[in-house]
XYZ file of N, CA and C in Angstrom:
519
model
N -233.827 -125.194 13.005
C -232.891 -124.276 12.394
C -231.519 -124.468 13.041
N -230.490 -124.778 12.238
C -229.158 -125.006 12.803
C -228.514 -123.715 13.286
N -227.755 -123.844 14.366
C -227.024 -122.677 14.883
C -225.615 -122.681 14.317
N -225.202 -121.585 13.766
C -223.853 -121.506 13.232
C -222.904 -120.794 14.191
N -223.445 -120.093 15.173
C -222.600 -119.385 16.123
C -223.097 -119.664 17.525
N -222.153 -119.969 18.402
C -222.497 -120.114 19.804
C -221.551 -119.229 20.592
N -222.061 -118.414 21.460
C -221.185 -117.538 22.241
C -220.335 -118.349 23.220
N -219.220 -117.779 23.596
C -218.304 -118.397 24.556
C -219.000 -118.489 25.906
N -218.927 -119.668 26.517
C -219.500 -119.850 27.847
C -218.441 -120.414 28.786
N -218.686 -120.329 30.082
C -217.722 -120.768 31.087
C -217.318 -122.230 30.903
N -218.226 -123.065 30.496
C -217.941 -124.493 30.307
C -216.866 -124.726 29.242
N -216.731 -123.801 28.304
C -215.695 -123.932 27.271
C -214.296 -123.912 27.885
N -214.115 -123.202 28.985
C -212.814 -123.085 29.639
C -212.449 -124.319 30.449
N -213.411 -125.182 30.717
C -213.185 -126.335 31.565
C -212.794 -127.593 30.797
N -212.669 -127.501 29.493
C -212.321 -128.690 28.712
C -210.880 -129.113 28.983
N -210.613 -130.397 28.798
C -209.269 -130.920 29.005
C -208.316 -130.312 27.985
N -207.196 -129.837 28.453
C -206.193 -129.273 27.554
C -205.186 -130.364 27.213
N -204.758 -130.377 25.975
C -203.750 -131.342 25.544
C -202.548 -130.584 25.026
N -201.398 -131.250 25.097
C -200.176 -130.668 24.563
C -199.515 -131.685 23.652
N -198.917 -131.195 22.601
C -198.297 -132.112 21.648
C -196.887 -132.502 22.068
N -196.293 -131.742 22.972
C -194.925 -132.037 23.395
C -194.848 -131.896 24.901
N -193.933 -132.632 25.485
C -193.719 -132.510 26.912
C -192.271 -132.121 27.159
N -191.993 -131.638 28.338
C -190.638 -131.226 28.681
C -189.669 -132.390 28.570
N -190.124 -133.572 28.974
C -189.227 -134.724 28.939
C -188.947 -135.194 27.515
N -189.875 -134.969 26.594
C -189.665 -135.469 25.240
C -189.017 -134.464 24.313
N -189.046 -133.205 24.674
C -188.494 -132.203 23.778
C -187.940 -131.036 24.578
N -186.645 -130.987 24.707
C -185.989 -129.944 25.468
C -185.871 -128.699 24.602
N -186.168 -127.560 25.178
C -186.029 -126.308 24.447
C -184.572 -126.125 24.034
N -184.372 -125.488 22.910
C -183.020 -125.286 22.379
C -182.122 -124.618 23.407
N -182.620 -123.595 24.062
C -181.803 -122.852 25.022
C -181.455 -123.686 26.255
N -182.215 -124.749 26.519
C -181.981 -125.573 27.698
C -181.220 -126.853 27.388
N -181.007 -127.156 26.123
C -180.303 -128.384 25.747
C -178.858 -128.311 26.223
N -178.369 -129.441 26.725
C -177.005 -129.499 27.239
C -176.192 -130.543 26.477
N -174.908 -130.572 26.748
C -174.015 -131.565 26.169
C -174.501 -132.963 26.526
N -175.022 -133.129 27.713
C -175.550 -134.427 28.161
C -176.615 -134.953 27.200
N -177.508 -134.079 26.734
C -178.564 -134.488 25.808
C -177.972 -135.044 24.513
N -176.920 -134.425 24.017
C -176.280 -134.894 22.787
C -175.609 -136.245 23.029
N -174.914 -136.384 24.154
C -174.244 -137.647 24.459
C -175.248 -138.778 24.648
N -176.428 -138.467 25.188
C -177.476 -139.485 25.316
C -177.862 -140.016 23.939
N -177.922 -139.137 22.970
C -178.340 -139.513 21.619
C -177.223 -140.219 20.853
N -175.992 -139.715 20.951
C -174.901 -140.243 20.113
C -174.071 -141.319 20.793
N -174.058 -141.340 22.093
C -173.230 -142.298 22.816
C -171.953 -141.636 23.324
N -171.253 -142.348 24.167
C -170.091 -141.762 24.845
C -168.759 -142.294 24.333
N -168.763 -143.070 23.261
C -167.514 -143.637 22.764
C -166.550 -142.532 22.331
N -165.287 -142.705 22.738
C -164.237 -141.764 22.353
C -163.115 -142.558 21.697
N -162.717 -142.124 20.515
C -161.609 -142.766 19.806
C -160.350 -141.984 20.165
N -159.298 -142.726 20.523
C -158.061 -142.057 20.943
C -156.845 -142.750 20.350
N -155.725 -142.068 20.484
C -154.437 -142.581 20.032
C -153.374 -142.120 21.015
N -152.189 -142.664 20.856
C -151.069 -142.239 21.681
C -150.232 -141.204 20.944
N -149.468 -140.429 21.668
C -148.670 -139.363 21.046
C -147.543 -139.865 20.144
N -147.114 -141.118 20.324
C -146.004 -141.641 19.526
C -146.444 -142.365 18.267
N -147.749 -142.519 18.047
C -148.236 -143.124 16.811
C -147.957 -142.188 15.637
N -147.909 -142.771 14.454
C -147.623 -141.943 13.275
C -148.910 -141.365 12.697
N -148.741 -140.311 11.931
C -149.876 -139.699 11.249
C -150.491 -140.710 10.275
N -149.663 -141.519 9.633
C -150.164 -142.550 8.728
C -151.122 -143.504 9.420
N -150.803 -143.897 10.664
C -151.683 -144.790 11.426
C -152.993 -144.086 11.784
N -152.889 -142.831 12.194
C -154.065 -142.076 12.625
C -154.995 -141.782 11.446
N -154.427 -141.488 10.290
C -155.250 -141.200 9.103
C -156.148 -142.397 8.790
N -155.622 -143.589 8.930
C -156.424 -144.796 8.687
C -157.563 -144.925 9.700
N -157.289 -144.600 10.952
C -158.328 -144.661 11.992
C -159.415 -143.630 11.692
N -159.009 -142.411 11.342
C -159.985 -141.368 11.017
C -160.865 -141.812 9.843
N -160.242 -142.379 8.837
C -160.982 -142.860 7.663
C -161.926 -144.000 8.032
N -161.401 -145.005 8.707
C -162.192 -146.195 9.016
C -163.336 -145.907 9.989
N -163.106 -145.012 10.934
C -164.128 -144.682 11.931
C -165.039 -143.541 11.475
N -164.691 -142.924 10.350
C -165.472 -141.806 9.786
C -165.617 -140.675 10.796
N -164.474 -140.270 11.344
C -164.444 -139.178 12.317
C -163.464 -138.113 11.842
N -163.598 -136.913 12.388
C -162.771 -135.794 11.961
C -161.679 -135.405 12.923
N -161.646 -136.037 14.095
C -160.609 -135.716 15.080
C -160.446 -136.903 16.016
N -159.261 -136.967 16.612
C -158.953 -138.057 17.535
C -158.258 -137.464 18.761
N -158.645 -137.945 19.929
C -157.996 -137.484 21.156
C -156.654 -138.183 21.324
N -155.721 -137.464 21.875
C -154.403 -138.022 22.145
C -154.289 -138.175 23.660
N -154.119 -139.443 24.096
C -154.044 -139.751 25.524
C -152.681 -140.321 25.864
N -152.188 -139.992 27.066
C -150.933 -140.595 27.511
C -151.226 -141.981 28.088
N -150.195 -142.621 28.611
C -150.344 -143.990 29.125
C -151.312 -144.090 30.295
N -151.498 -142.987 31.028
C -152.420 -143.005 32.167
C -153.848 -142.661 31.756
N -154.066 -142.324 30.479
C -155.401 -141.981 29.993
C -155.722 -140.506 30.061
N -154.728 -139.695 30.416
C -154.943 -138.247 30.485
C -154.841 -137.639 29.080
N -155.652 -136.621 28.838
C -155.623 -135.933 27.547
C -154.355 -135.093 27.446
N -153.582 -135.342 26.380
C -152.378 -134.543 26.143
C -152.490 -133.738 24.850
N -153.550 -134.007 24.075
C -153.740 -133.263 22.838
C -154.926 -133.765 22.054
N -155.148 -133.118 20.928
C -156.190 -133.526 19.991
C -155.636 -133.303 18.593
N -155.959 -134.209 17.691
C -155.475 -134.115 16.316
C -156.670 -134.179 15.384
N -156.795 -133.176 14.523
C -157.930 -133.118 13.602
C -157.461 -133.264 12.161
N -158.421 -133.535 11.299
C -158.122 -133.587 9.868
C -157.506 -132.273 9.410
N -157.987 -131.196 9.950
C -157.475 -129.871 9.585
C -155.989 -129.747 9.933
N -155.588 -130.262 11.106
C -154.172 -130.237 11.496
C -153.329 -131.008 10.487
N -153.838 -132.150 10.052
C -153.107 -133.010 9.120
C -152.994 -132.347 7.752
N -154.089 -131.758 7.286
C -154.070 -131.096 5.971
C -153.075 -129.934 5.962
N -153.046 -129.168 7.027
C -152.079 -128.051 7.097
C -150.638 -128.565 7.012
N -150.366 -129.667 7.726
C -149.013 -130.214 7.706
C -148.689 -130.808 6.341
N -149.673 -131.422 5.697
C -149.463 -131.944 4.338
C -149.033 -130.827 3.394
N -149.626 -129.658 3.561
C -149.268 -128.517 2.711
C -147.857 -128.030 3.020
N -147.458 -128.086 4.300
C -146.131 -127.611 4.710
C -145.016 -128.606 4.409
N -145.325 -129.903 4.514
C -144.304 -130.934 4.317
C -144.826 -132.019 3.365
N -145.053 -131.665 2.101
C -145.610 -132.656 1.173
C -144.716 -133.890 1.049
N -145.362 -135.067 1.105
C -144.634 -136.323 0.979
C -143.877 -136.752 2.216
N -143.907 -135.933 3.269
C -143.154 -136.244 4.491
C -144.031 -136.283 5.735
N -145.332 -136.154 5.572
C -146.225 -136.006 6.727
C -146.579 -137.329 7.398
N -146.889 -138.353 6.632
C -147.395 -139.598 7.214
C -146.447 -140.265 8.208
N -145.122 -140.195 8.029
C -144.236 -140.809 9.038
C -144.070 -139.978 10.316
N -144.508 -138.740 10.310
C -144.366 -137.894 11.500
C -145.238 -138.427 12.630
N -144.920 -138.045 13.854
C -145.687 -138.541 15.004
C -146.824 -137.590 15.357
N -147.786 -138.148 16.043
C -148.952 -137.384 16.474
C -148.527 -136.197 17.329
N -147.549 -136.402 18.226
C -147.165 -135.315 19.127
C -146.567 -134.122 18.386
N -146.073 -134.343 17.153
C -145.523 -133.247 16.359
C -146.618 -132.367 15.760
N -147.809 -132.922 15.570
C -148.884 -132.185 14.899
C -150.040 -131.795 15.818
N -150.243 -132.528 16.897
C -151.438 -132.340 17.715
C -151.512 -130.946 18.319
N -152.732 -130.548 18.607
C -152.974 -129.327 19.357
C -152.889 -129.696 20.829
N -151.996 -129.035 21.546
C -151.753 -129.409 22.946
C -152.741 -128.751 23.914
N -153.171 -127.542 23.588
C -154.128 -126.838 24.455
C -155.544 -127.273 24.064
N -156.077 -128.256 24.783
C -157.375 -128.832 24.449
C -158.452 -128.221 25.336
N -159.435 -127.629 24.697
C -160.585 -127.101 25.437
C -161.570 -128.228 25.682
N -162.121 -128.272 26.878
C -163.098 -129.305 27.228
C -164.378 -128.642 27.714
N -165.428 -129.455 27.804
C -166.695 -128.994 28.348
C -167.200 -130.046 29.323
N -168.309 -129.745 29.973
C -168.925 -130.690 30.906
C -170.279 -131.126 30.354
N -170.811 -132.239 30.839
C -172.128 -132.678 30.374
C -173.241 -131.664 30.663
N -173.096 -130.888 31.718
C -174.141 -129.932 32.106
C -174.069 -128.617 31.333
N -173.022 -128.431 30.559
C -172.855 -127.155 29.849
C -173.893 -127.010 28.735
N -174.520 -125.839 28.633
C -175.512 -125.608 27.573
C -174.884 -125.708 26.182
N -175.609 -126.318 25.251
C -175.112 -126.461 23.879
C -174.804 -125.117 23.244
N -175.619 -124.138 23.536
C -175.408 -122.810 22.952
C -174.025 -122.275 23.333
N -173.637 -122.456 24.583
C -172.329 -121.970 25.045
C -171.192 -122.762 24.401
N -171.358 -124.089 24.306
C -170.322 -124.927 23.695
C -170.139 -124.558 22.223
N -171.237 -124.377 21.510
C -171.135 -123.977 20.099
C -170.467 -122.624 19.946
N -170.742 -121.699 20.847
C -170.100 -120.382 20.802
C -168.596 -120.530 21.013
N -168.186 -121.357 21.972
C -166.757 -121.576 22.218
C -166.083 -122.202 21.006
N -166.753 -123.175 20.381
C -166.195 -123.817 19.191
C -166.067 -122.812 18.041
N -167.093 -122.021 17.849
C -167.069 -121.020 16.772
C -165.982 -119.989 17.013
N -165.916 -119.466 18.217
C -164.896 -118.453 18.543
C -163.484 -119.022 18.440
N -163.312 -120.272 18.861
C -161.993 -120.905 18.835
C -161.638 -121.536 17.497
N -162.603 -121.585 16.578
C -162.421 -122.153 15.240
C -161.992 -123.622 15.287
N -162.679 -124.393 16.131
C -162.468 -125.842 16.165
C -163.829 -126.513 16.207
N -163.867 -127.813 15.861
C -165.149 -128.498 15.697
C -165.358 -129.680 16.628
N -164.387 -129.998 17.470
C -164.497 -131.156 18.367
C -164.074 -130.752 19.771
N -164.799 -131.295 20.772
C -164.479 -130.949 22.149
C -164.712 -132.159 23.056
N -163.687 -132.552 23.804
C -163.867 -133.637 24.773
C -164.796 -133.192 25.906
N -165.526 -134.147 26.450
C -166.454 -133.877 27.551
C -165.882 -134.517 28.813
N -165.678 -133.695 29.820
C -165.102 -134.155 31.087
C -166.125 -133.997 32.202
N -166.188 -135.003 33.074
C -167.068 -134.945 34.229
C -166.263 -135.339 35.458
N -166.031 -134.388 36.340
C -165.221 -134.604 37.545
C -163.851 -135.198 37.214
N -163.196 -134.634 36.218
C -161.857 -135.072 35.845
C -161.797 -136.339 35.013
N -162.942 -136.904 34.666
C -162.992 -138.143 33.882
C -163.537 -137.862 32.486
N -162.890 -138.422 31.481
C -163.338 -138.293 30.099
C -164.597 -139.125 29.908
N -165.713 -138.466 29.506
C -166.978 -139.188 29.378
C -167.555 -139.133 27.961
N -166.851 -138.473 27.043
C -167.347 -138.405 25.674
C -166.644 -137.344 24.867
N -167.094 -137.227 23.636
C -166.564 -136.213 22.717
C -167.757 -135.664 21.954
N -167.786 -134.367 21.784
C -168.885 -133.725 21.078
C -168.314 -132.951 19.891
N -169.055 -132.971 18.792
C -168.623 -132.214 17.612
C -169.759 -131.313 17.144
N -169.434 -130.358 16.303
C -170.451 -129.494 15.720
C -171.479 -130.357 14.988
N -171.008 -131.370 14.277
C -171.909 -132.274 13.565
C -172.868 -132.996 14.497
N -172.404 -133.392 15.683
C -173.269 -134.048 16.663
C -174.389 -133.109 17.112
N -174.028 -131.848 17.322
C -175.018 -130.862 17.762
C -176.043 -130.616 16.656
N -175.571 -130.497 15.414
C -176.491 -130.304 14.288
C -177.427 -131.506 14.174
N -176.888 -132.713 14.274
C -177.709 -133.918 14.202
C -178.746 -133.947 15.325
N -178.338 -133.567 16.527
C -179.257 -133.518 17.663
C -180.404 -132.556 17.376
N -180.053 -131.399 16.867
C -181.077 -130.373 16.598
C -181.992 -130.786 15.446
N -181.439 -131.384 14.394
C -182.261 -131.853 13.273
C -183.254 -132.913 13.755
N -182.792 -133.826 14.592
C -183.682 -134.848 15.141
C -184.798 -134.209 15.953
N -184.458 -133.201 16.749
C -185.479 -132.507 17.541
C -186.481 -131.801 16.637
N -186.009 -131.173 15.569
C -186.914 -130.495 14.637
C -187.829 -131.492 13.919
N -187.279 -132.647 13.546
C -188.109 -133.685 12.918
C -189.194 -134.158 13.871
N -188.842 -134.307 15.140
C -189.818 -134.724 16.146
C -190.909 -133.662 16.299
N -190.482 -132.400 16.363
C -191.452 -131.307 16.484
C -192.391 -131.281 15.282
N -191.859 -131.467 14.081
C -192.680 -131.485 12.873
C -193.674 -132.632 12.916
N -193.226 -133.798 13.354
C -194.112 -134.958 13.465
C -195.233 -134.676 14.459
N -194.896 -134.089 15.591
C -195.899 -133.778 16.596
C -196.922 -132.776 16.058
N -196.448 -131.762 15.339
C -197.367 -130.791 14.741
C -198.284 -131.445 13.716
N -197.706 -132.319 12.908
C -198.502 -133.018 11.900
C -199.572 -133.876 12.577
N -199.196 -134.572 13.637
C -200.169 -135.393 14.368
C -201.254 -134.532 15.021
N -200.864 -133.363 15.483
C -201.822 -132.449 16.086
C -202.828 -131.955 15.044
N -202.340 -131.634 13.860
C -203.195 -131.129 12.785
C -204.099 -132.231 12.242
N -203.510 -133.407 11.977
C -204.267 -134.512 11.412
C -205.237 -135.107 12.430
N -204.791 -135.129 13.658
C -205.676 -135.645 14.714
C -205.360 -136.971 15.127
């Protein structure tokens, strides 16, 4: 006669436990930092000089498929940031006269930065509160990358896809 029910016994507690995710492979959302995003996207930063024209920068933004460019002086120090939004506002104010203007005339001079160790949640809050979408990443006074809202979304989507895959593998076996 087959048994359909077996009571819980001590030996049941001694079985090997498995986990579908590990700390190293999947960082909790609250613990994710700017460093994690830079690991995924890379540290390349596109920059321009303050004396370049808006016409030159628009081509770089288009060709590189980016929404903002850092403005660096001759020594490599950040002196500003120029976004598509800055350019569009100026186009509305000076139609037909914007492209010959210089970057230093349009750039945002007060640039907020973050560090690689800063939690993503805090960086996103600063971006949302400040109404900007790009932030340079500085480590001990050195520019080490640029992070955008899109980079953070991409990082999180990739993490969610990984979690879904792990769950599917756990269910399927």
